[in-house]
Short mmCIF file of C-alpha atoms in Angstrom, two decimals:
data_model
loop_
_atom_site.label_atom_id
_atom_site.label_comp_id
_atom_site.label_asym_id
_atom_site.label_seq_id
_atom_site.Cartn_x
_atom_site.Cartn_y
_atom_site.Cartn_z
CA UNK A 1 9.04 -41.58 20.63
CA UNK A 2 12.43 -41.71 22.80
CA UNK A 3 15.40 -41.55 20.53
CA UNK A 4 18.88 -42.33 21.60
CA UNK A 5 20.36 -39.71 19.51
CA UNK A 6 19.20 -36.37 18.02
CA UNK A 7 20.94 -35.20 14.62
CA UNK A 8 20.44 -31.52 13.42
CA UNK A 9 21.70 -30.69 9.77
CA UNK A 10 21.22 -30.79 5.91
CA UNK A 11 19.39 -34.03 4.10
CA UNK A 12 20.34 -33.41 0.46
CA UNK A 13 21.17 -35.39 -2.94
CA UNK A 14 24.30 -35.60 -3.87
CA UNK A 15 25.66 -36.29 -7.67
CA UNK A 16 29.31 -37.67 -7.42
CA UNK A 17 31.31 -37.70 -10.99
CA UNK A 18 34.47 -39.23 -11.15
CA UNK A 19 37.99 -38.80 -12.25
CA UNK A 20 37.28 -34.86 -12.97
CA UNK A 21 40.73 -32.77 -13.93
CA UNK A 22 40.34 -29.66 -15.94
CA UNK A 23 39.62 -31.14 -19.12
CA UNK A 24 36.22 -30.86 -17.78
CA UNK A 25 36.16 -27.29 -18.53
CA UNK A 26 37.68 -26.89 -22.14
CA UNK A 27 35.69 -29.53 -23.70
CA UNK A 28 32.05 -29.88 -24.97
CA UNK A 29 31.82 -33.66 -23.46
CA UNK A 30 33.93 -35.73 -21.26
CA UNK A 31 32.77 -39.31 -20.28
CA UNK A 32 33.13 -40.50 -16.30
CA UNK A 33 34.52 -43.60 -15.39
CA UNK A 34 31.60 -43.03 -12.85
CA UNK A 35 28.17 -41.18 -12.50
CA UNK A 36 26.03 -41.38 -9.03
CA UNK A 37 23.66 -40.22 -7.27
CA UNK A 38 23.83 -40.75 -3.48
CA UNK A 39 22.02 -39.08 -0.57
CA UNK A 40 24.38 -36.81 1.35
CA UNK A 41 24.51 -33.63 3.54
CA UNK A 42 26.66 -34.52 6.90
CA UNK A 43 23.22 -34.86 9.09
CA UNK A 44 21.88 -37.80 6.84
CA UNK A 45 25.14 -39.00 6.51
CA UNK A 46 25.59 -39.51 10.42
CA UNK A 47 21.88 -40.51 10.52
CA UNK A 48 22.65 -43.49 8.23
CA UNK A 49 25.31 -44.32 10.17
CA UNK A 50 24.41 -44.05 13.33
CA UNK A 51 21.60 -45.93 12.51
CA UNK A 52 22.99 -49.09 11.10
CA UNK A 53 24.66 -49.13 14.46
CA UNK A 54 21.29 -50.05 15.88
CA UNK A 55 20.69 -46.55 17.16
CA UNK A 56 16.94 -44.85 16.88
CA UNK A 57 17.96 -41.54 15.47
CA UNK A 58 15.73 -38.24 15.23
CA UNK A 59 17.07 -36.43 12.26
CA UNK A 60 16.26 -32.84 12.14
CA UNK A 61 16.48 -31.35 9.07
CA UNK A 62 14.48 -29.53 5.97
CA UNK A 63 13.86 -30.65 2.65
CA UNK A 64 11.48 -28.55 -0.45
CA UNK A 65 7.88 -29.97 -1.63
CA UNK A 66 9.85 -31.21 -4.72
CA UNK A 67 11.09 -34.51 -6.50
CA UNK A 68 14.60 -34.63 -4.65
CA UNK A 69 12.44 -33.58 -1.26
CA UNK A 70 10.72 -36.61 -1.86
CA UNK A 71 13.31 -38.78 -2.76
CA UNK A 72 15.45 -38.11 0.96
CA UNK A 73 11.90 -38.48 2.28
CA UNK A 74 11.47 -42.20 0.90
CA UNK A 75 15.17 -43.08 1.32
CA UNK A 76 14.69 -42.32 4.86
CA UNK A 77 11.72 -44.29 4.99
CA UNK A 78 13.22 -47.30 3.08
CA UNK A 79 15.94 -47.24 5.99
CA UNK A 80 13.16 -47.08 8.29
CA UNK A 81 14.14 -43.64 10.22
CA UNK A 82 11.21 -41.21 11.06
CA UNK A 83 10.99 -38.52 8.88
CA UNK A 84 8.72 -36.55 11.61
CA UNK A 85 11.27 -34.20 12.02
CA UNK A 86 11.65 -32.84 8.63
CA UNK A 87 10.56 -29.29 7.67
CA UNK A 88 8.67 -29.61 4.36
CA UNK A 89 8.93 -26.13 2.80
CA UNK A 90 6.70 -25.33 -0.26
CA UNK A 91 8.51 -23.55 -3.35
CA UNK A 92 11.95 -24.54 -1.77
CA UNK A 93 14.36 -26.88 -3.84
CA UNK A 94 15.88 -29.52 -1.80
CA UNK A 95 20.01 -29.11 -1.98
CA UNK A 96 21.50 -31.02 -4.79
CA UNK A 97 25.42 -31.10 -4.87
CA UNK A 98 27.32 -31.87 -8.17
CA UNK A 99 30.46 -33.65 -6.95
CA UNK A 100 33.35 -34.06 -8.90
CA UNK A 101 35.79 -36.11 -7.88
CA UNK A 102 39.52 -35.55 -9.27
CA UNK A 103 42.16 -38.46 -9.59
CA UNK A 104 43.38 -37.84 -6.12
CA UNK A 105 40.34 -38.03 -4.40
CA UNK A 106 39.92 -34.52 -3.14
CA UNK A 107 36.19 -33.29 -4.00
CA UNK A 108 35.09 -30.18 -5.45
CA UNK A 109 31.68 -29.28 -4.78
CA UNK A 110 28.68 -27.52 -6.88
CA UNK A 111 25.87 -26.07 -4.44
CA UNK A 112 23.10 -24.16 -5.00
CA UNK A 113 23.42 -21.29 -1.73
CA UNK A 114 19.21 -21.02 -2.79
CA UNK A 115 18.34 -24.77 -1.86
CA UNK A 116 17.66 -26.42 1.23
CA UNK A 117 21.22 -26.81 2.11
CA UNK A 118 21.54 -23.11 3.10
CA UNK A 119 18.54 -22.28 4.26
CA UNK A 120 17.75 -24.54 7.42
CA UNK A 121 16.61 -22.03 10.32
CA UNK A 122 16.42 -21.77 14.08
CA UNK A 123 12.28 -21.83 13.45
CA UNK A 124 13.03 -25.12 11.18
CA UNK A 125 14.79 -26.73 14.60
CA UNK A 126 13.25 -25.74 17.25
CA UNK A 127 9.56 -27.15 16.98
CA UNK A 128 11.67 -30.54 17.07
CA UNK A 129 13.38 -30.34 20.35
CA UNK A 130 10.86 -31.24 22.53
CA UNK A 131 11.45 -35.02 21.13
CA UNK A 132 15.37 -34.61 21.52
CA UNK A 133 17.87 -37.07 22.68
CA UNK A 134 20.18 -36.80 25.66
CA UNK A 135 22.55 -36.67 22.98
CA UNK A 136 21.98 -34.10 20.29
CA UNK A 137 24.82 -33.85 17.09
CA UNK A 138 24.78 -30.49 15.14
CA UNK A 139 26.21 -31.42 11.95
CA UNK A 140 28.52 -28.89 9.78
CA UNK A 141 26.70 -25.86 11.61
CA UNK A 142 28.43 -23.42 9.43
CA UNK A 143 27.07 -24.84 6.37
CA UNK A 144 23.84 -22.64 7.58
CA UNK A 145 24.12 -19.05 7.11
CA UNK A 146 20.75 -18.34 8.46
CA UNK A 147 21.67 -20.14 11.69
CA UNK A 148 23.82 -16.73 12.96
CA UNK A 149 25.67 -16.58 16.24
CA UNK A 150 22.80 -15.34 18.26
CA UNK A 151 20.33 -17.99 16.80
CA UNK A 152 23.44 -20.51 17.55
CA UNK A 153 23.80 -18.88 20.79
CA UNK A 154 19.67 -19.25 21.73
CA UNK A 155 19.57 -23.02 20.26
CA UNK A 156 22.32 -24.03 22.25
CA UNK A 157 21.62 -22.40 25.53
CA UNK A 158 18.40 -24.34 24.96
CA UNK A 159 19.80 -27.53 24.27
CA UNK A 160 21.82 -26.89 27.47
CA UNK A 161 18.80 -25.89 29.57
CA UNK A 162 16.98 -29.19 28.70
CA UNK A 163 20.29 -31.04 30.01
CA UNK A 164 21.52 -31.94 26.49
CA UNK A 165 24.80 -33.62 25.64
CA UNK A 166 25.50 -30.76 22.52
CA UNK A 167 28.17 -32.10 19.64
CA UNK A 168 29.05 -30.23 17.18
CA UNK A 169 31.29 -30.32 14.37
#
């Protein structure tokens, strides 16, 4: 399958609550304006994008065998983007972020350093590379604390080696 752009990063769930101040803290219940869940983690997020822009994107990415695993799995396939290139761990939960929102906008984020969101590895990536883009985006690479600077340095050297356009942010 020839993809015009390769994405590595997280594919997590994301629960956005809005207007949070510190009121949030003191009392036993405080009602939101707004509760949400969205799909999130930056590599989906550019995925998404990148695909309504008529791109075919490879996302690379990992996910647990559990309900929000499957729930990034069928949102990808609802926007009709391969999910070939998603490790599938057993016994892993798939990242789920609380966000809250305060009245200015800024976000404040819940994460659990156990889920999927921290634990993508260079063994999770590359299996996938074979199938990579001339183009290939490494989204929020220090978001993975496996992914050290000599697993960095090897994945990138190999990205280079196979003539790669690397981006990362």
């Amino acid at each position: 399958m020839a993809f015009d752009i390769t994405v590595i990063g997280a594919a997590i769930i994301d629960i956005l609550a809005s207007p949070v101040n510190a009121s949030v803290f003191s009392a036993g219940s405080v009602p939101m304006e707004t509760i949400k869940m969205s799909f999130g983690g930056d590599a989906l997020n550019e995925t998404i994008i990148l695909s309504e822009l008529g791109k075919k994107v490879q996302l690379i990415s990992k996910v647990g065998d559990d309900e929000a695993g499957k729930r990034v799995l069928g949102f990808l396939q609802e926007k009709d983007i391969s999910a070939e290139s998603i490790h599938i761990e057993k016994g892993l939960s798939t990242g789920i972020n609380i966000v809250l929102i305060d009245e200015k906008g800024e976000r404040h984020f819940l994460t659990n350093p156990n889920g999927s969101l921290r634990k993508l590895d260079l063994e999770d990536i590359q299996p996938f590379l074979s199938d990579a883009a001339d183009i290939v985006s490494f989204a929020s690479m220090f978001v993975s604390p496996l992914l050290t600077i000599p697993k960095m340095k090897v994945l990138f050297s190999g990205i280079k080696k196979m003539g790669k356009t690397l981006a990362v942010d």
